[in-house]
Tab-separated table of C-alpha atoms in Angstrom:
chain	number	residue	atom	x	y	z
A	1	MET	CA	9.008	-13.412	19.909
A	2	THR	CA	7.484	-9.943	19.977
A	3	PRO	CA	5.049	-9.427	17.093
A	4	THR	CA	6.422	-6.591	14.963
A	5	TYR	CA	4.746	-7.279	11.604
A	6	PHE	CA	1.130	-7.455	10.494
A	7	ALA	CA	-0.285	-8.372	7.075
A	8	ALA	CA	-3.931	-9.109	6.327
A	9	ALA	CA	-6.596	-9.037	3.652
A	10	MET	CA	-9.718	-7.305	4.894
A	11	TYR	CA	-13.123	-6.778	3.338
A	12	ILE	CA	-15.874	-4.202	3.741
A	13	ASP	CA	-19.271	-5.811	4.080
A	14	ASN	CA	-21.389	-3.732	1.692
A	15	ALA	CA	-22.531	-3.882	-1.933
A	16	ARG	CA	-20.039	-1.319	-3.270
A	17	TRP	CA	-16.931	-3.075	-1.983
A	18	ASP	CA	-18.181	-6.671	-2.164
A	19	GLY	CA	-15.281	-8.978	-2.988
A	20	VAL	CA	-12.633	-6.221	-3.030
A	21	PRO	CA	-9.680	-7.118	-0.811
A	22	PHE	CA	-7.954	-4.373	1.157
A	23	LEU	CA	-4.442	-5.651	1.795
A	24	ILE	CA	-2.673	-4.074	4.724
A	25	LYS	CA	0.839	-4.577	5.979
A	26	THR	CA	2.964	-2.837	8.543
A	27	GLY	CA	6.163	-3.773	10.267
A	28	MET	CA	9.218	-2.674	12.171
A	29	GLY	CA	12.864	-3.228	11.314
A	30	LEU	CA	12.180	-3.597	7.610
A	31	MET	CA	14.493	-2.865	4.680
A	32	GLU	CA	12.750	0.428	3.952
A	33	ASN	CA	10.760	2.974	5.955
A	34	ARG	CA	7.681	3.670	3.830
A	35	ALA	CA	4.134	4.922	4.373
A	36	GLU	CA	1.823	4.820	1.377
A	37	ILE	CA	-1.512	3.741	0.002
A	38	ARG	CA	-1.501	1.726	-3.239
A	39	ILE	CA	-4.612	1.196	-5.308
A	40	GLN	CA	-4.132	-1.517	-7.916
A	41	PHE	CA	-6.842	-1.473	-10.564
A	42	HIS	CA	-8.523	-4.618	-11.879
A	43	HIS	CA	-7.876	-5.719	-15.420
A	44	VAL	CA	-10.687	-5.001	-17.817
A	45	PRO	CA	-12.451	-7.961	-19.414
A	46	GLY	CA	-11.668	-8.390	-23.097
A	47	ASN	CA	-8.336	-6.565	-22.910
A	48	ILE	CA	-6.953	-6.584	-26.477
A	49	TYR	CA	-3.388	-6.463	-25.117
A	50	ARG	CA	-3.776	-9.593	-22.954
A	51	GLU	CA	-2.081	-11.812	-25.562
A	52	ARG	CA	0.962	-9.525	-25.614
A	53	PHE	CA	1.510	-9.681	-21.880
A	54	GLY	CA	-0.262	-12.857	-20.804
A	55	HIS	CA	-0.694	-12.668	-17.052
A	56	ASP	CA	2.472	-10.758	-16.091
A	57	ILE	CA	1.022	-8.603	-13.336
A	58	ASP	CA	4.114	-6.361	-13.220
A	59	LEU	CA	3.443	-5.181	-16.756
A	60	ASP	CA	-0.334	-4.912	-16.871
A	61	THR	CA	-1.467	-3.460	-13.537
A	62	ASN	CA	-2.447	0.199	-13.460
A	63	GLU	CA	-1.867	1.704	-10.040
A	64	LEU	CA	-2.420	4.893	-8.033
A	65	VAL	CA	0.104	5.531	-5.246
A	66	LEU	CA	-0.381	8.118	-2.498
A	67	ARG	CA	2.939	8.324	-0.644
A	68	ASP	CA	3.841	10.029	2.609
A	69	LEU	CA	7.266	8.470	3.181
A	70	PRO	CA	10.065	8.479	2.033
A	71	GLU	CA	9.029	11.577	0.087
A	72	GLU	CA	5.527	12.923	-0.394
A	73	ALA	CA	4.180	12.119	-3.835
A	74	ILE	CA	1.162	11.164	-5.891
A	75	LEU	CA	2.021	8.665	-8.613
A	76	LEU	CA	-0.152	7.185	-11.331
A	77	LYS	CA	1.326	4.141	-13.013
A	78	VAL	CA	-0.454	3.401	-16.276
A	79	ASN	CA	0.051	1.179	-19.259
A	80	ASN	CA	-0.232	2.963	-22.557
A	81	LYS	CA	0.012	1.869	-26.165
A	82	VAL	CA	3.261	2.779	-27.851
A	83	PRO	CA	2.425	5.089	-30.785
A	84	GLY	CA	2.462	3.375	-34.160
A	85	LEU	CA	0.822	0.477	-35.934
A	86	GLY	CA	1.921	-2.244	-33.513
A	87	LEU	CA	0.143	-3.471	-30.387
A	88	GLN	CA	2.905	-2.874	-27.890
A	89	LEU	CA	2.356	-1.534	-24.376
A	90	ASP	CA	4.690	0.533	-22.278
A	91	ALA	CA	4.417	1.211	-18.546
A	92	SER	CA	4.548	4.936	-17.784
A	93	GLU	CA	4.529	6.846	-14.532
A	94	LEU	CA	2.880	10.209	-14.095
A	95	ASN	CA	4.219	11.702	-10.888
A	96	LEU	CA	3.799	14.621	-8.592
A	97	LEU	CA	6.798	14.695	-6.293
A	98	TYR	CA	6.185	17.564	-3.914
A	99	ARG	CA	9.894	18.392	-3.549
A	100	ASP	CA	10.235	18.758	-7.345
A	101	ARG	CA	6.987	20.646	-7.954
A	102	TYR	CA	6.910	23.093	-5.047
A	103	ASP	CA	9.841	25.221	-3.956
A	104	VAL	CA	8.914	25.094	-0.275
A	105	GLU	CA	10.010	23.087	2.728
A	106	VAL	CA	7.471	20.300	3.115
A	107	PRO	CA	7.219	19.286	6.795
A	108	ASP	CA	7.134	15.567	7.511
A	109	SER	CA	4.090	13.853	9.017
A	110	TYR	CA	5.172	14.223	12.629
A	111	GLU	CA	5.903	17.913	12.159
A	112	HIS	CA	2.356	18.300	10.766
A	113	LEU	CA	0.895	16.530	13.794
A	114	LEU	CA	2.918	18.586	16.284
A	115	LEU	CA	1.834	21.813	14.592
A	116	ASP	CA	-1.781	20.620	14.710
A	117	VAL	CA	-1.447	19.884	18.431
A	118	LEU	CA	-0.123	23.392	19.031
A	119	ASP	CA	-2.988	24.853	16.980
A	120	GLY	CA	-5.615	22.670	18.691
A	121	ASP	CA	-6.543	21.092	15.330
A	122	SER	CA	-7.487	17.409	15.667
A	123	HIS	CA	-8.708	16.621	12.133
A	124	LEU	CA	-5.669	14.423	11.338
A	125	PHE	CA	-5.932	12.425	14.564
A	126	MET	CA	-7.798	9.169	14.991
A	127	ARG	CA	-11.171	9.396	16.688
A	128	SER	CA	-11.825	7.116	19.650
A	129	ASP	CA	-14.268	4.951	17.643
A	130	GLU	CA	-11.622	4.460	14.910
A	131	LEU	CA	-9.077	3.447	17.524
A	132	ALA	CA	-11.535	0.991	19.091
A	133	ALA	CA	-12.272	-0.528	15.657
A	134	ALA	CA	-8.548	-0.968	14.954
A	135	TRP	CA	-8.002	-2.683	18.296
A	136	SER	CA	-11.032	-4.924	17.737
A	137	VAL	CA	-9.166	-6.369	14.746
A	138	LEU	CA	-5.715	-6.654	16.314
A	139	ALA	CA	-6.532	-7.556	19.928
A	140	PRO	CA	-7.773	-11.117	19.186
A	141	ILE	CA	-4.645	-11.813	17.117
A	142	LEU	CA	-2.339	-10.507	19.839
A	143	HIS	CA	-4.287	-12.559	22.398
A	144	GLU	CA	-3.718	-15.735	20.339
A	145	ILE	CA	0.006	-14.978	20.138
A	146	ASP	CA	0.154	-14.346	23.901
A	147	GLN	CA	-1.581	-17.670	24.542
A	148	LYS	CA	1.051	-19.348	22.316
A	149	SER	CA	-1.704	-20.653	20.034
A	150	VAL	CA	-0.087	-18.923	17.079
A	151	ALA	CA	3.624	-18.294	16.696
A	152	PRO	CA	4.634	-15.177	14.764
A	153	GLU	CA	6.589	-15.854	11.588
A	154	LEU	CA	10.200	-14.816	12.036
A	155	TYR	CA	12.074	-12.474	9.710
A	156	ASP	CA	15.499	-10.858	9.823
A	157	ALA	CA	15.938	-7.196	10.733
A	158	GLY	CA	16.513	-5.157	7.575
A	159	ASP	CA	14.644	-7.728	5.488
A	160	LYS	CA	11.396	-7.349	3.467
A	161	GLY	CA	9.353	-9.094	6.165
A	162	PRO	CA	7.809	-12.555	6.479
A	163	ILE	CA	7.478	-14.583	3.285
A	164	ASN	CA	3.836	-15.455	3.995
A	165	ALA	CA	2.869	-11.809	3.391
A	166	TYR	CA	3.854	-12.335	-0.242
A	167	TYR	CA	1.794	-15.526	-0.453
A	168	LEU	CA	-1.144	-13.544	0.943
A	169	ALA	CA	-0.768	-10.909	-1.780
A	170	ALA	CA	-0.414	-13.544	-4.522
A	171	LYS	CA	-3.545	-15.301	-3.267
A	172	HIS	CA	-5.485	-12.091	-3.926
A	173	GLY	CA	-3.830	-11.383	-7.280
A	174	VAL	CA	-1.859	-8.323	-6.198
A	175	ARG	CA	1.774	-7.644	-5.458
A	176	TRP	CA	3.578	-5.751	-2.740
A	177	ASP	CA	5.905	-3.159	-4.251
A	178	ASP	CA	8.915	-3.122	-1.963
A	179	GLY	CA	11.168	-1.163	-4.236
A	180	CYS	CA	13.333	-4.258	-4.601
């Protein structure tokens, strides 16, 4: 009954980010070891292609992906009109895979951190106020689990994680891309 998975929708309380959900998930023992940031762009009002695709979010969501694991990359997934007279869209991916673009050994994240420790460089490390803010979010949840007020949702090792994480994403009109 050890909590090993966390998924939440969080909001920033200011005018710029009002109403924009930041969906976060992390877990252990999952199907895939991945570390990335995904930015899914809203659909524009009055989209002339809406009738072609209806509301199929897999086909009409533009997305920016900044990946650290399994291989460092910057990906831009965009929908573009197929050339010609028709109104057909195609999903394309513009990618910068570091291993393909640069003929150098790219150290992984932990190697970067260890080198920074040796150099006395702390710019990639969390500040104490950031750590306190992170624990201010998680500590009450862990306290509720410890008090048996909330039972963690079970999932099998090597699985995609708890099913309710997918309901959370659907509630906010986004999807988790698990590579499945």
